[in-house]
């Protein structure tokens, strides 16, 4: 199970899913409905930076996203 997932919506456009876990007992949820191919890195960079500075000891990225990121209001859709 991936902790980050992308599902194609059309040429160069993807849905961004976050929050799955290694044991496959929690599925990813849609974080952003449309991310353009050229924006993938700029979407992930702040999430990974926050994870690096805010995570609990030993916490995996998917667990962090489930606990913190996905409990926040959803970002504006494109």
Short mmCIF file of C-alpha atoms in Angstrom, two decimals:
data_model
loop_
_atom_site.label_atom_id
_atom_site.label_comp_id
_atom_site.label_asym_id
_atom_site.label_seq_id
_atom_site.Cartn_x
_atom_site.Cartn_y
_atom_site.Cartn_z
CA UNK A 1 0.00 0.00 0.00
CA UNK A 2 1.36 3.40 -0.96
CA UNK A 3 1.38 6.30 1.46
CA UNK A 4 1.17 8.66 -1.52
CA UNK A 5 -0.91 7.80 -4.56
CA UNK A 6 -1.63 9.39 -7.94
CA UNK A 7 -4.60 8.49 -10.13
CA UNK A 8 -4.75 9.86 -13.66
CA UNK A 9 -7.67 12.16 -14.46
CA UNK A 10 -6.58 12.99 -17.97
CA UNK A 11 -3.44 13.83 -19.90
CA UNK A 12 -1.00 15.40 -17.42
CA UNK A 13 -3.57 15.65 -14.58
CA UNK A 14 -3.78 13.51 -11.46
CA UNK A 15 -5.68 13.10 -8.22
CA UNK A 16 -3.34 13.16 -5.20
CA UNK A 17 -4.13 10.64 -2.48
CA UNK A 18 -2.54 10.62 1.00
CA UNK A 19 -2.78 8.70 4.24
CA UNK A 20 -2.52 5.00 3.42
CA UNK A 21 -0.51 2.80 5.73
CA UNK A 22 2.08 0.08 5.33
CA UNK A 23 -0.16 -2.63 6.81
CA UNK A 24 -2.88 -1.86 4.21
CA UNK A 25 -5.47 -1.40 6.94
CA UNK A 26 -6.12 2.24 5.99
CA UNK A 27 -6.68 3.43 2.45
CA UNK A 28 -5.45 6.69 1.00
CA UNK A 29 -7.96 9.52 0.73
CA UNK A 30 -8.15 12.24 -1.90
CA UNK A 31 -6.08 15.21 -0.79
CA UNK A 32 -6.31 17.19 -4.03
CA UNK A 33 -8.62 16.43 -6.92
CA UNK A 34 -6.49 17.82 -9.75
CA UNK A 35 -2.71 18.25 -9.78
CA UNK A 36 -1.04 19.08 -13.06
CA UNK A 37 2.04 17.07 -13.96
CA UNK A 38 4.29 20.13 -13.69
CA UNK A 39 2.90 20.93 -10.19
CA UNK A 40 3.51 17.55 -8.52
CA UNK A 41 6.81 18.51 -6.90
CA UNK A 42 5.48 21.86 -5.68
CA UNK A 43 2.47 20.07 -4.14
CA UNK A 44 4.58 17.45 -2.36
CA UNK A 45 7.49 19.62 -1.19
CA UNK A 46 5.57 21.51 1.57
CA UNK A 47 3.89 18.30 2.74
CA UNK A 48 7.22 16.49 3.03
CA UNK A 49 8.83 19.51 4.73
CA UNK A 50 6.05 19.61 7.31
CA UNK A 51 6.36 15.88 7.85
CA UNK A 52 10.10 16.20 8.44
CA UNK A 53 9.65 18.90 11.07
CA UNK A 54 6.34 17.90 12.72
CA UNK A 55 6.22 14.10 12.77
CA UNK A 56 6.26 12.07 15.94
CA UNK A 57 9.25 9.82 16.55
CA UNK A 58 9.05 6.79 14.24
CA UNK A 59 5.86 8.05 12.55
CA UNK A 60 5.50 7.08 8.91
CA UNK A 61 4.38 9.61 6.29
CA UNK A 62 0.94 8.03 5.78
CA UNK A 63 0.26 8.00 9.51
CA UNK A 64 1.33 11.64 9.78
CA UNK A 65 -0.95 12.61 6.88
CA UNK A 66 -3.88 10.79 8.45
CA UNK A 67 -3.29 12.41 11.84
CA UNK A 68 -2.44 15.96 10.71
CA UNK A 69 -2.85 16.83 7.03
CA UNK A 70 -6.16 15.09 6.36
CA UNK A 71 -7.72 16.48 9.53
CA UNK A 72 -7.16 20.05 8.25
CA UNK A 73 -9.62 21.81 5.93
CA UNK A 74 -9.21 20.62 2.34
CA UNK A 75 -7.14 22.79 -0.01
CA UNK A 76 -8.95 24.79 -2.66
CA UNK A 77 -9.68 22.76 -5.76
CA UNK A 78 -8.44 23.78 -9.21
#
